JSON list of N, CA and C in Angstrom, two decimals:
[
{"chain": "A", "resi": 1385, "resn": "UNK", "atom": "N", "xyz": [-113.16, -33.77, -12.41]},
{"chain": "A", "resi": 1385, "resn": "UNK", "atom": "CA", "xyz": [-114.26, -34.42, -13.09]},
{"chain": "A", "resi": 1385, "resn": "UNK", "atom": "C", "xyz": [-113.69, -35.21, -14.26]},
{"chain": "A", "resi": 1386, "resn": "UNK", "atom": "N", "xyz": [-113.98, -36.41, -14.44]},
{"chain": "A", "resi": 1386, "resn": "UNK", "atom": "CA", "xyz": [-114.02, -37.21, -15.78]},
{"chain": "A", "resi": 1386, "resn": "UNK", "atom": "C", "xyz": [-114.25, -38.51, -15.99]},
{"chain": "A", "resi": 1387, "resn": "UNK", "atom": "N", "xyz": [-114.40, -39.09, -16.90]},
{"chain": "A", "resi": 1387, "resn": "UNK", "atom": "CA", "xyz": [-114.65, -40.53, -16.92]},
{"chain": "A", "resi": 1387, "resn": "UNK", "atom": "C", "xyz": [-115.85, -40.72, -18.20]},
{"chain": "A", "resi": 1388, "resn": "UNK", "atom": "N", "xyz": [-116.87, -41.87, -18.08]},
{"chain": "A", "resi": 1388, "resn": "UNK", "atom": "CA", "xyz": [-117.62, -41.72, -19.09]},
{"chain": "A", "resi": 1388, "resn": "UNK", "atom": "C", "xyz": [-118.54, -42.84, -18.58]},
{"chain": "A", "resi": 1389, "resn": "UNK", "atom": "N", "xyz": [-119.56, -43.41, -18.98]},
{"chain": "A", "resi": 1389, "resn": "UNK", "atom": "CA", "xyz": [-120.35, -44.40, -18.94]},
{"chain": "A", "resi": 1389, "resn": "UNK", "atom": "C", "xyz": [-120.08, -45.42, -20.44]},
{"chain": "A", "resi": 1390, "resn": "UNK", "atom": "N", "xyz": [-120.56, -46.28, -20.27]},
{"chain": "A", "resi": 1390, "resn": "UNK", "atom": "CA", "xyz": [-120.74, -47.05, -21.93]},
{"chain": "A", "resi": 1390, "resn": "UNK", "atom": "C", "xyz": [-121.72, -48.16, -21.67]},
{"chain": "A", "resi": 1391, "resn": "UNK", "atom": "N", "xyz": [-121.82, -48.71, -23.09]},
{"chain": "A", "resi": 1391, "resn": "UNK", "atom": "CA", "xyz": [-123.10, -49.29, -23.41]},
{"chain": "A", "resi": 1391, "resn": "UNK", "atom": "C", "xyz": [-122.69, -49.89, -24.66]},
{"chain": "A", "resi": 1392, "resn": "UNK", "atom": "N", "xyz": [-121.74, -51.13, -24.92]},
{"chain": "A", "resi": 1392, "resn": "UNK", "atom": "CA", "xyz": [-122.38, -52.00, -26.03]},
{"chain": "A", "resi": 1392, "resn": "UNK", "atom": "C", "xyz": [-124.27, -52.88, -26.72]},
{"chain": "A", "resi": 1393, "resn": "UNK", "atom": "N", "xyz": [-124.05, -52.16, -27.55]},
{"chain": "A", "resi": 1393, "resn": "UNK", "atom": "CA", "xyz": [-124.85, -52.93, -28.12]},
{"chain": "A", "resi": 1393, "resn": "UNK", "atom": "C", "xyz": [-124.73, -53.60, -29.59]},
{"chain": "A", "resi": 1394, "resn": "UNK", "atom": "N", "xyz": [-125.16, -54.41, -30.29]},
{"chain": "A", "resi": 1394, "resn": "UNK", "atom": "CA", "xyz": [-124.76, -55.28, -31.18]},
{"chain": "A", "resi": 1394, "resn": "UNK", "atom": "C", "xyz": [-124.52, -54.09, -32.48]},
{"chain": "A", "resi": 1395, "resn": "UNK", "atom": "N", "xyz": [-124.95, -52.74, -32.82]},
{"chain": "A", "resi": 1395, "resn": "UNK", "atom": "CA", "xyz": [-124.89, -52.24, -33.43]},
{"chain": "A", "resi": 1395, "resn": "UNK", "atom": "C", "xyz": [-123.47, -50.78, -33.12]},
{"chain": "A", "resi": 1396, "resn": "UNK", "atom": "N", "xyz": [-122.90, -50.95, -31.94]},
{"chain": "A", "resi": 1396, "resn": "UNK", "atom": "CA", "xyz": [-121.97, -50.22, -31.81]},
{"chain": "A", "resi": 1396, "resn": "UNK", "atom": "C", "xyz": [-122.32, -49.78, -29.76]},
{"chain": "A", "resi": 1397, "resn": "UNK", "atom": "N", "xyz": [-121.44, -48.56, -29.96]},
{"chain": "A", "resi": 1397, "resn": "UNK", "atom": "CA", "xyz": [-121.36, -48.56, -28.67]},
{"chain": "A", "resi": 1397, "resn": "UNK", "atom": "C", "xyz": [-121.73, -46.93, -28.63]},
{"chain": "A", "resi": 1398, "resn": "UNK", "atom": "N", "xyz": [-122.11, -47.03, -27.25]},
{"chain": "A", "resi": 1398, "resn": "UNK", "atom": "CA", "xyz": [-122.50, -45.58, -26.61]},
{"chain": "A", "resi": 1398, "resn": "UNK", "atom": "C", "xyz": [-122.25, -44.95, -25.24]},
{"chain": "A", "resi": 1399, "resn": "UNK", "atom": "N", "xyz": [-122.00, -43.75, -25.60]},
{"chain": "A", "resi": 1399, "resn": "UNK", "atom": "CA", "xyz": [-121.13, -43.15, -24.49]},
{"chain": "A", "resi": 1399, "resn": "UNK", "atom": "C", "xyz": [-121.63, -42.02, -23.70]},
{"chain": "A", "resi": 1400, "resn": "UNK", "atom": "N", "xyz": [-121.56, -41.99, -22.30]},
{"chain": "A", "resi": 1400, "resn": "UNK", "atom": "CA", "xyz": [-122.32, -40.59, -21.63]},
{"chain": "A", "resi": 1400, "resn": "UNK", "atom": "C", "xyz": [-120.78, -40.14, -21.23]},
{"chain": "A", "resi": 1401, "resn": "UNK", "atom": "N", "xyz": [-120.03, -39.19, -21.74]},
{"chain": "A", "resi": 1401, "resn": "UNK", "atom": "CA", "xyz": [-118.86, -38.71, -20.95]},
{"chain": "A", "resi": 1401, "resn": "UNK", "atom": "C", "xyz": [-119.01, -37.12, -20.47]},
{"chain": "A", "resi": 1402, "resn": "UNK", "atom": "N", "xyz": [-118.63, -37.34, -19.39]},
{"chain": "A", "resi": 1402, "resn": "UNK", "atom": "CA", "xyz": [-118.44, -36.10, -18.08]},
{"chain": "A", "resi": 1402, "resn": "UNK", "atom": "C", "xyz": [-117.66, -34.69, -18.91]},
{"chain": "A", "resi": 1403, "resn": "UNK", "atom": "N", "xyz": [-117.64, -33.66, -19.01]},
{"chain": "A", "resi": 1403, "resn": "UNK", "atom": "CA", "xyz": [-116.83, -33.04, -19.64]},
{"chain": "A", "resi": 1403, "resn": "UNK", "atom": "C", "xyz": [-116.95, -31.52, -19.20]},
{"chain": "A", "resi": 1404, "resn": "UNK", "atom": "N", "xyz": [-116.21, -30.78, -19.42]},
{"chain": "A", "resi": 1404, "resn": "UNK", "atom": "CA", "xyz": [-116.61, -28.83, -19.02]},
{"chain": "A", "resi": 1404, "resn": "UNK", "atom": "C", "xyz": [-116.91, -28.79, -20.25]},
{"chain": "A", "resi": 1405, "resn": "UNK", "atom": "N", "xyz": [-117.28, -27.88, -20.27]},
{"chain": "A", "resi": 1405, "resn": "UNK", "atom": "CA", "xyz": [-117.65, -27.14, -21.35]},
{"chain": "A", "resi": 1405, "resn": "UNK", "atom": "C", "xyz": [-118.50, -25.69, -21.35]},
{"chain": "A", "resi": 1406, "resn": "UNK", "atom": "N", "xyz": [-117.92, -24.81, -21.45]},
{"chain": "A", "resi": 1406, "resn": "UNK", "atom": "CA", "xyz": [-118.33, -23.29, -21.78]},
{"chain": "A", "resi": 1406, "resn": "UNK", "atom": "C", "xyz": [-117.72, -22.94, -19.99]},
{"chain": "A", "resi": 1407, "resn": "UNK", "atom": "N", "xyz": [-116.94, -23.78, -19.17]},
{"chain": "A", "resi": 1407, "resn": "UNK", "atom": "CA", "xyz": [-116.89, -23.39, -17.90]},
{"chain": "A", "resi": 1407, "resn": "UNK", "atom": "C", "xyz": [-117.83, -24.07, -16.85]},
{"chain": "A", "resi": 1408, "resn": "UNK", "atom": "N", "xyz": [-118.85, -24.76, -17.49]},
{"chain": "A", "resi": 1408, "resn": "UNK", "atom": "CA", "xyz": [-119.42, -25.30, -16.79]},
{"chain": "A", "resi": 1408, "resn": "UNK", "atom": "C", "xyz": [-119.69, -27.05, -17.17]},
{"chain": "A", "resi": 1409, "resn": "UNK", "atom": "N", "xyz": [-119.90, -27.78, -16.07]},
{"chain": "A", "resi": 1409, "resn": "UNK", "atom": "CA", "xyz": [-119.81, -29.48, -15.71]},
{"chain": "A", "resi": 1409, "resn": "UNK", "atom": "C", "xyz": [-121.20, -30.24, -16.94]},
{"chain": "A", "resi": 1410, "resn": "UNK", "atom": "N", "xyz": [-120.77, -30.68, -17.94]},
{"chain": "A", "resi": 1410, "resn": "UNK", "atom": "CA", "xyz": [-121.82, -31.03, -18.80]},
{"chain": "A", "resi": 1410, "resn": "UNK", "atom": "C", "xyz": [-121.81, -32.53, -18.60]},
{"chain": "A", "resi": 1411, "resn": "UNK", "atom": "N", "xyz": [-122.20, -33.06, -19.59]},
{"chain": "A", "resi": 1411, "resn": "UNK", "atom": "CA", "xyz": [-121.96, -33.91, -20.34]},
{"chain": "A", "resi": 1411, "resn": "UNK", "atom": "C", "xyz": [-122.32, -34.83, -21.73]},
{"chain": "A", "resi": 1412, "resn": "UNK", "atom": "N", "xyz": [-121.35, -35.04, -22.66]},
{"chain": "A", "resi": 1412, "resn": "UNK", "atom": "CA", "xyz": [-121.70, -35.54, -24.02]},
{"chain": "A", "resi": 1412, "resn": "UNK", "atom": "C", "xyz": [-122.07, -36.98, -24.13]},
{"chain": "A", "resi": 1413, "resn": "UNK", "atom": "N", "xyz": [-123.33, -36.95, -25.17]},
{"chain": "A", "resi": 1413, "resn": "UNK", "atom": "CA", "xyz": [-123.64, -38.86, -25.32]},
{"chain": "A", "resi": 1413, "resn": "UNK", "atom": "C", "xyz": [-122.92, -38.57, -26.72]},
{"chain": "A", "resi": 1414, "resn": "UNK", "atom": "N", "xyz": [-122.72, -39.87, -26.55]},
{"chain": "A", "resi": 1414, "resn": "UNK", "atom": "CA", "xyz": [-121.77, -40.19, -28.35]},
{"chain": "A", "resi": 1414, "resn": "UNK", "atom": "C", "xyz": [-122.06, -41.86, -28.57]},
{"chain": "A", "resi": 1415, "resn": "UNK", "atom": "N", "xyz": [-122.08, -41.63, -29.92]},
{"chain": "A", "resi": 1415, "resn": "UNK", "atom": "CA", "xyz": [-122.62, -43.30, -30.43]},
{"chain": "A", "resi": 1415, "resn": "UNK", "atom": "C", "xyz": [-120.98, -43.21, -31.01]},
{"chain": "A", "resi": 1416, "resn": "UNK", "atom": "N", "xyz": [-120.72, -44.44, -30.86]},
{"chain": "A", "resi": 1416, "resn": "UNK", "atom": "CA", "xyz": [-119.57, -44.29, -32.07]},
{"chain": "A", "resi": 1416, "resn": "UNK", "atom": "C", "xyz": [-118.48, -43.35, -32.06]},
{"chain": "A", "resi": 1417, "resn": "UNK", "atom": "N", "xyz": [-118.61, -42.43, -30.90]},
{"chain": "A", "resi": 1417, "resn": "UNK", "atom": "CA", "xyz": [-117.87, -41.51, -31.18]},
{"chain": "A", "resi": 1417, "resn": "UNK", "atom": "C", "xyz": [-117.69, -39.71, -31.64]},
{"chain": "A", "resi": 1418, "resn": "UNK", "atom": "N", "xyz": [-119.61, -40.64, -32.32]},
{"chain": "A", "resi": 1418, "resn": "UNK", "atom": "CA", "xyz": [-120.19, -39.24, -32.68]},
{"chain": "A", "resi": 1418, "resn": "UNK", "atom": "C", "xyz": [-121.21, -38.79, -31.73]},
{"chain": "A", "resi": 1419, "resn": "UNK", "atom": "N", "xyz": [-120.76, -37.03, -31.76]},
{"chain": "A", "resi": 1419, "resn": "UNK", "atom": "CA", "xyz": [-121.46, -36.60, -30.58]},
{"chain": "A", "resi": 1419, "resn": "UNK", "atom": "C", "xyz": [-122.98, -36.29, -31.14]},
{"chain": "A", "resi": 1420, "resn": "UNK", "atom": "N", "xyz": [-123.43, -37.36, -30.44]},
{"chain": "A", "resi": 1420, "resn": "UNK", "atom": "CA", "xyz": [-125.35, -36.93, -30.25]},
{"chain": "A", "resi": 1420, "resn": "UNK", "atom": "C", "xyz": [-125.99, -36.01, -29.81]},
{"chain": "A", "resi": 1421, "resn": "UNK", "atom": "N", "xyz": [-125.62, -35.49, -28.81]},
{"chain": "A", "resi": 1421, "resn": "UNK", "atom": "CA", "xyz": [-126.15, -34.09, -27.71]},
{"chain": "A", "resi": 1421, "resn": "UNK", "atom": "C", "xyz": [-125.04, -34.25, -26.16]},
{"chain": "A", "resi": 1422, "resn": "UNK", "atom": "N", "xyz": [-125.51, -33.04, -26.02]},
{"chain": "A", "resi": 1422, "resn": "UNK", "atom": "CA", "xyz": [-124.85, -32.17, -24.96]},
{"chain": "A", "resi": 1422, "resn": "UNK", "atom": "C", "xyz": [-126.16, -31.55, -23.69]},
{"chain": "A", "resi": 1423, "resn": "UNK", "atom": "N", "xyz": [-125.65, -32.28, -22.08]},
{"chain": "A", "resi": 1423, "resn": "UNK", "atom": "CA", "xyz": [-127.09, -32.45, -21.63]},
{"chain": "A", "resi": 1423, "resn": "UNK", "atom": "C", "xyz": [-125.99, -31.89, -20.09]},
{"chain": "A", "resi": 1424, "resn": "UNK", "atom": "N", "xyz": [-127.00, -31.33, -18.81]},
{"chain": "A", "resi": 1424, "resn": "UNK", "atom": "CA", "xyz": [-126.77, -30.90, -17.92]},
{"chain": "A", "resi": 1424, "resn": "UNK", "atom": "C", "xyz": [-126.41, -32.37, -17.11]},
{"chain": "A", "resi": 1425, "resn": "UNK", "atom": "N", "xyz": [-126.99, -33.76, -17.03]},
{"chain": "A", "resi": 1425, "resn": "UNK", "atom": "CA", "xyz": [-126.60, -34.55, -16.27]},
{"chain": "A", "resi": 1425, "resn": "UNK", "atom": "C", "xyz": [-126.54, -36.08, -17.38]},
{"chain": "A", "resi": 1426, "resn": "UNK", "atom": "N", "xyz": [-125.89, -36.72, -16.73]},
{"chain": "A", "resi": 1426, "resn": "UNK", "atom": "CA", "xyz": [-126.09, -38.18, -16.87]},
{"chain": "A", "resi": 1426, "resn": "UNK", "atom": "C", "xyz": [-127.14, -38.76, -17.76]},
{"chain": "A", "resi": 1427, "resn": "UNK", "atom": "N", "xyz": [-128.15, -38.41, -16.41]},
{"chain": "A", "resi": 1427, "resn": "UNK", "atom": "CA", "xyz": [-129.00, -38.84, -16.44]},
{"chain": "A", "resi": 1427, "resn": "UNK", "atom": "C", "xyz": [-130.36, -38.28, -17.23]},
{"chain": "A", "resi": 1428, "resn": "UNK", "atom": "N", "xyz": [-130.05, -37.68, -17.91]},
{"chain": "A", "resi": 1428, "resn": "UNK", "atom": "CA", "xyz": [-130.51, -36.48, -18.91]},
{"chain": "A", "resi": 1428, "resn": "UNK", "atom": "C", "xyz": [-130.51, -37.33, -20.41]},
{"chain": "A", "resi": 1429, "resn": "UNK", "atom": "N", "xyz": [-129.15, -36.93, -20.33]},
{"chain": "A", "resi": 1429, "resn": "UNK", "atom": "CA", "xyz": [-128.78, -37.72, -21.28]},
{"chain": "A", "resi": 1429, "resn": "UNK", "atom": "C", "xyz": [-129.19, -39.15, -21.75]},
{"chain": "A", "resi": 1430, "resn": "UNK", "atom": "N", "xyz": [-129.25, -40.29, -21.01]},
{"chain": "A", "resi": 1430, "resn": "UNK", "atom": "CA", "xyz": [-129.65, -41.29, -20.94]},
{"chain": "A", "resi": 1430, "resn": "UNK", "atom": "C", "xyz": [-131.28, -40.90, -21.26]},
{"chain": "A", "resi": 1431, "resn": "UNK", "atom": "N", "xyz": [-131.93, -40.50, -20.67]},
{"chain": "A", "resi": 1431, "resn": "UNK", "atom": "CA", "xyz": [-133.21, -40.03, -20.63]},
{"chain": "A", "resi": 1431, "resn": "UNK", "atom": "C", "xyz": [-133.76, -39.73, -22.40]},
{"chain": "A", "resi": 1432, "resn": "UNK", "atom": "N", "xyz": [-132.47, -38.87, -22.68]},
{"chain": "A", "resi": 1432, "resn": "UNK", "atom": "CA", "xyz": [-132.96, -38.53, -24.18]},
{"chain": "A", "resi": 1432, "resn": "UNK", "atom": "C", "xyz": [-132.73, -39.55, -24.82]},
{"chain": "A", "resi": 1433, "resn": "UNK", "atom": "N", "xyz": [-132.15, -40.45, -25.05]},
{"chain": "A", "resi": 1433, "resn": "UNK", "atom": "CA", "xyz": [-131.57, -41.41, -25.72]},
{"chain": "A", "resi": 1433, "resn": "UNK", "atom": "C", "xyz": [-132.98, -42.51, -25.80]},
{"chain": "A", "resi": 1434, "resn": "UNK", "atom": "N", "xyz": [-132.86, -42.81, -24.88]},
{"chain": "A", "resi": 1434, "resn": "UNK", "atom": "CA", "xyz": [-134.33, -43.74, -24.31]},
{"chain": "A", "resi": 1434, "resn": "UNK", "atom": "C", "xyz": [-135.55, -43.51, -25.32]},
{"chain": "A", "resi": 1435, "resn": "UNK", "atom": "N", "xyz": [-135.62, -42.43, -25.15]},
{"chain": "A", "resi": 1435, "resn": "UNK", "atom": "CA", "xyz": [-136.93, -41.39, -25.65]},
{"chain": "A", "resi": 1435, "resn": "UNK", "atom": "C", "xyz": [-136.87, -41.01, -27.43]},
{"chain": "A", "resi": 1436, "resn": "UNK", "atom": "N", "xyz": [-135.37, -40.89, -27.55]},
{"chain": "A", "resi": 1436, "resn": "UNK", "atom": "CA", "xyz": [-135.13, -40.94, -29.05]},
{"chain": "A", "resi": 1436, "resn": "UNK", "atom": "C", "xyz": [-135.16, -39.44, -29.27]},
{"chain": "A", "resi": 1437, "resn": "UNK", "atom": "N", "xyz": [-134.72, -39.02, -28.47]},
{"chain": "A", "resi": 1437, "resn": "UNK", "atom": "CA", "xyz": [-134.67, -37.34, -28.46]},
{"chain": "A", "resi": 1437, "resn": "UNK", "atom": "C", "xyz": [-133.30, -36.78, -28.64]},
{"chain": "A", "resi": 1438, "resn": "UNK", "atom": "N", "xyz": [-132.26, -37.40, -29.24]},
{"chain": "A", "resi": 1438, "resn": "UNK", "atom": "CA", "xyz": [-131.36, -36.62, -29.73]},
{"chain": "A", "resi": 1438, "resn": "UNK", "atom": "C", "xyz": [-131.01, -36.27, -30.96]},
{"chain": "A", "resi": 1439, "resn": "UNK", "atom": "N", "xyz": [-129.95, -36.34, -31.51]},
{"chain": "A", "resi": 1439, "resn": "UNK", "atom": "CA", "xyz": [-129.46, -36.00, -33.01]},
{"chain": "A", "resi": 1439, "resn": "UNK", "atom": "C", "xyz": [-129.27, -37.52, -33.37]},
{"chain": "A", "resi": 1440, "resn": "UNK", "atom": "N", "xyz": [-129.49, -37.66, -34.57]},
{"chain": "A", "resi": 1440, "resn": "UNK", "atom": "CA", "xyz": [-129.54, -38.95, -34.97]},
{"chain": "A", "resi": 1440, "resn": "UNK", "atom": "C", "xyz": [-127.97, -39.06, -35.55]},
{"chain": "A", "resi": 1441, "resn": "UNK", "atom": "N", "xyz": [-127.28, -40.29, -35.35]},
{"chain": "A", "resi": 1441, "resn": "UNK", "atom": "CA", "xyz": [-126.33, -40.30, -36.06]},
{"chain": "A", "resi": 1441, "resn": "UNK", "atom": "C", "xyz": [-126.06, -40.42, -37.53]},
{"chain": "A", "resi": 1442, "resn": "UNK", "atom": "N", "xyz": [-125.59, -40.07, -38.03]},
{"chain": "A", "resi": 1442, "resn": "UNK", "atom": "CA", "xyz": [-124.83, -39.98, -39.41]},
{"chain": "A", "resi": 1442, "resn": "UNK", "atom": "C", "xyz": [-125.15, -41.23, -40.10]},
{"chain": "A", "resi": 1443, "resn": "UNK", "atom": "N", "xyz": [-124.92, -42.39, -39.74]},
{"chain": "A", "resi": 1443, "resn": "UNK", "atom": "CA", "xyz": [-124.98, -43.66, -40.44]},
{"chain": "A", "resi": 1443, "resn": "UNK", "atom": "C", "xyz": [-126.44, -43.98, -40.79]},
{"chain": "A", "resi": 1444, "resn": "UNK", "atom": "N", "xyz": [-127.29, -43.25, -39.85]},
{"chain": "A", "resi": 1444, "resn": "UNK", "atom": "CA", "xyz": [-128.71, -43.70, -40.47]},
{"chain": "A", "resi": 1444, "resn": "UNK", "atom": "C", "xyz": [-129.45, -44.65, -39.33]},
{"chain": "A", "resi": 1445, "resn": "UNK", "atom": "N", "xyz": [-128.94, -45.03, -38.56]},
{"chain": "A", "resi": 1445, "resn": "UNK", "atom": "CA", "xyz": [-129.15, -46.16, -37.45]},
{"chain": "A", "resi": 1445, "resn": "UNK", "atom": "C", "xyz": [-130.22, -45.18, -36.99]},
{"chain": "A", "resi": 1446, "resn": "UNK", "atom": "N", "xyz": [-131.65, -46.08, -36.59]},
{"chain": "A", "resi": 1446, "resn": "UNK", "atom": "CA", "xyz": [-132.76, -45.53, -35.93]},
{"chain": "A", "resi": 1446, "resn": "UNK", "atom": "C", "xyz": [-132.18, -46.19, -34.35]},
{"chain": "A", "resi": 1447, "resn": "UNK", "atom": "N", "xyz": [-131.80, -45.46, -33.53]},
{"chain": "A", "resi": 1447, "resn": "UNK", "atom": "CA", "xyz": [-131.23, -45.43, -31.82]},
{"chain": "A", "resi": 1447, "resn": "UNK", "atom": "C", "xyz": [-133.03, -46.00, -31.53]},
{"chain": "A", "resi": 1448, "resn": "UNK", "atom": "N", "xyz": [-133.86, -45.52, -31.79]},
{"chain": "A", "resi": 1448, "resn": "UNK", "atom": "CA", "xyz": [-134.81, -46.05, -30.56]},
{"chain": "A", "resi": 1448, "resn": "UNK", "atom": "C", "xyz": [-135.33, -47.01, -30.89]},
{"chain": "A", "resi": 1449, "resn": "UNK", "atom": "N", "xyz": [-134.87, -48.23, -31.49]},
{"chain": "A", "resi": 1449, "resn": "UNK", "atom": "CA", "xyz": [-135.06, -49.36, -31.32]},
{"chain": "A", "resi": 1449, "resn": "UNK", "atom": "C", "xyz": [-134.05, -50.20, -31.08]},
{"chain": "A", "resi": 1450, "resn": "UNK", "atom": "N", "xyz": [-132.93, -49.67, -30.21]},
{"chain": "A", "resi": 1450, "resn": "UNK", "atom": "CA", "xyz": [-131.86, -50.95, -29.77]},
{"chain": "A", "resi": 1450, "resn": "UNK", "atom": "C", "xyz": [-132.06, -50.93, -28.44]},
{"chain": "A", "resi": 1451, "resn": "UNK", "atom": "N", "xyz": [-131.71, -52.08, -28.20]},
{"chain": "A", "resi": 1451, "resn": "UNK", "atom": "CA", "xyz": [-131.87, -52.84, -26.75]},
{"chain": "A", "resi": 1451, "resn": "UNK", "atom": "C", "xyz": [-130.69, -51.80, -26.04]},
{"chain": "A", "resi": 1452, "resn": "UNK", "atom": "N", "xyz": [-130.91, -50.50, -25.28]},
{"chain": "A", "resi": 1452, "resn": "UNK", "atom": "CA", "xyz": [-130.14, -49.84, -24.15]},
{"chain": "A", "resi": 1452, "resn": "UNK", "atom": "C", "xyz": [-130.92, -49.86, -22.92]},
{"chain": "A", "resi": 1453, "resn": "UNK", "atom": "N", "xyz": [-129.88, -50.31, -21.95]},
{"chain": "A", "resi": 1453, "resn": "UNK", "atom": "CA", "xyz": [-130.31, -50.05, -20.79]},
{"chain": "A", "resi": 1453, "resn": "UNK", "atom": "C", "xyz": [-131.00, -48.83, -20.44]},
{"chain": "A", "resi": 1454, "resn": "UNK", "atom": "N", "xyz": [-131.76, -48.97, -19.51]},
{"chain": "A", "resi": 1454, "resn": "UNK", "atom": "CA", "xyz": [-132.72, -47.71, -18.91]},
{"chain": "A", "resi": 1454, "resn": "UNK", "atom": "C", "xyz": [-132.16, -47.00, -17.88]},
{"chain": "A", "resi": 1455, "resn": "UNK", "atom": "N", "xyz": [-131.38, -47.53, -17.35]},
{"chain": "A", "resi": 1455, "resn": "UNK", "atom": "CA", "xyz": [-130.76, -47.16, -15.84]},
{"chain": "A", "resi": 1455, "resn": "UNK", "atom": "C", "xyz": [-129.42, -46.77, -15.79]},
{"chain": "A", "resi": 1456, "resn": "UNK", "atom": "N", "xyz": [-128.94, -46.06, -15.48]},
{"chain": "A", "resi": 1456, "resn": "UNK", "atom": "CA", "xyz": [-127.63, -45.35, -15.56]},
{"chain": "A", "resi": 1456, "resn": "UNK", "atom": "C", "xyz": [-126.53, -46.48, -14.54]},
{"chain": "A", "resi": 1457, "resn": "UNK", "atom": "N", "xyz": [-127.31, -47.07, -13.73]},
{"chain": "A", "resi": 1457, "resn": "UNK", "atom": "CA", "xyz": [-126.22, -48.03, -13.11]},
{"chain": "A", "resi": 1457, "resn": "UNK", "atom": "C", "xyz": [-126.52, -49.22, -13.86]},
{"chain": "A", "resi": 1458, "resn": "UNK", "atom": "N", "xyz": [-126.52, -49.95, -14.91]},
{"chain": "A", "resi": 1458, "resn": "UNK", "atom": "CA", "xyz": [-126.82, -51.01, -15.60]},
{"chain": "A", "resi": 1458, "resn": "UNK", "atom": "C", "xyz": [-125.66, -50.47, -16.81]},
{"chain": "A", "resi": 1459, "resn": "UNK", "atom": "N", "xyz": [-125.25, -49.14, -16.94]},
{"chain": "A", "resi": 1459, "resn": "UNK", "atom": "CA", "xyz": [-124.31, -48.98, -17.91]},
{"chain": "A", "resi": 1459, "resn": "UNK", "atom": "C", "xyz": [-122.76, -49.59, -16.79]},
{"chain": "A", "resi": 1460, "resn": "UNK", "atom": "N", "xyz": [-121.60, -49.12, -17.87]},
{"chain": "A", "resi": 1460, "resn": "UNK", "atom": "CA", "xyz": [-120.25, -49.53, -16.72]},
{"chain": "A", "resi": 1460, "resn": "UNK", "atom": "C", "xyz": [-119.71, -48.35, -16.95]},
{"chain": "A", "resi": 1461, "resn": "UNK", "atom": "N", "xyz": [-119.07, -47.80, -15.67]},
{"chain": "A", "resi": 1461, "resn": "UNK", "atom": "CA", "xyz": [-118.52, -46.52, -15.82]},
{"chain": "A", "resi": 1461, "resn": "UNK", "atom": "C", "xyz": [-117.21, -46.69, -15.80]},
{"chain": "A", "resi": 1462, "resn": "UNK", "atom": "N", "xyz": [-116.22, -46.01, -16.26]},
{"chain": "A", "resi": 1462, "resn": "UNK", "atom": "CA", "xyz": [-114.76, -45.97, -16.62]},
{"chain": "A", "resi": 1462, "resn": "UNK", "atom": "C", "xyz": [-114.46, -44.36, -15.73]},
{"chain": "A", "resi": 1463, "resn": "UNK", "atom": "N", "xyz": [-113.86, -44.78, -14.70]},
{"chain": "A", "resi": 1463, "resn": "UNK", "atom": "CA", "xyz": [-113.27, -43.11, -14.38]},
{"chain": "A", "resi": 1463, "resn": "UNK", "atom": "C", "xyz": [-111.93, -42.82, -15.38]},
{"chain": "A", "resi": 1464, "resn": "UNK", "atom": "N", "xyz": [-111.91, -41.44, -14.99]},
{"chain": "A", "resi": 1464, "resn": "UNK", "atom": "CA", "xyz": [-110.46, -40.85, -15.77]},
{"chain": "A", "resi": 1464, "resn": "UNK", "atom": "C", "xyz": [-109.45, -41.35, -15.26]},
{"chain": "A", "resi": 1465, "resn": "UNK", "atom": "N", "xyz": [-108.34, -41.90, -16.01]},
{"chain": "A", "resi": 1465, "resn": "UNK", "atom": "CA", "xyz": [-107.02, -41.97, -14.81]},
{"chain": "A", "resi": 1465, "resn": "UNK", "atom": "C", "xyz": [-106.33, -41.06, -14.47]},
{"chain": "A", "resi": 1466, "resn": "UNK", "atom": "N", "xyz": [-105.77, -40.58, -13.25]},
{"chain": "A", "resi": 1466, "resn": "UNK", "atom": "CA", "xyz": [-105.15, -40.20, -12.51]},
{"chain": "A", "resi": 1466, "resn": "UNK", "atom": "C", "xyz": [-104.05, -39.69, -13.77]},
{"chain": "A", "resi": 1467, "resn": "UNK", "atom": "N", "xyz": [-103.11, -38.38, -13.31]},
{"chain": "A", "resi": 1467, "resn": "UNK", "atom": "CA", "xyz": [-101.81, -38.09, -13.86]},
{"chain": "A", "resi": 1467, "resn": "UNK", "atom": "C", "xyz": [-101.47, -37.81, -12.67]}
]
């Protein structure tokens, strides 16, 4: 498992990345880097974001008024590379 989704927008960028965690297949949204929430799918995630249902970031930026895609295939996904 790995890789991540992203999402520029004029105010920074945002991230759905694939990850384990506690043993089991999660995954983290992060603005910036900073982690917003921790969600069972993708598409969860995205979902909260949309909705304005996560942790707000640090800088103060109100998330539910920037232009993000709605659709999880309208983001671009980056797989992990290979070792």
């Amino acid at each position: 498992m790995g890789g991540y989704w992203f999402c520029h927008t004029m105010q920074g960028e945002f991230r759905i990345v694939l990850t384990r965690w506690a043993g089991r297949d999660r995954v983290v949204l992060s603005y910036e880097g900073e982690a917003l929430g921790c969600y069972e799918t993708a598409e969860a995630a995205l979902d909260r974001l949309i909705h304005g249902e996560t942790y707000k970031p640090s800088c103060g930026l109100d998330i539910r008024h920037l232009a993000v895609p709605t659709s999880l295939s309208d983001w671009v996904f980056a797989p992990a590379a290979r070792h």
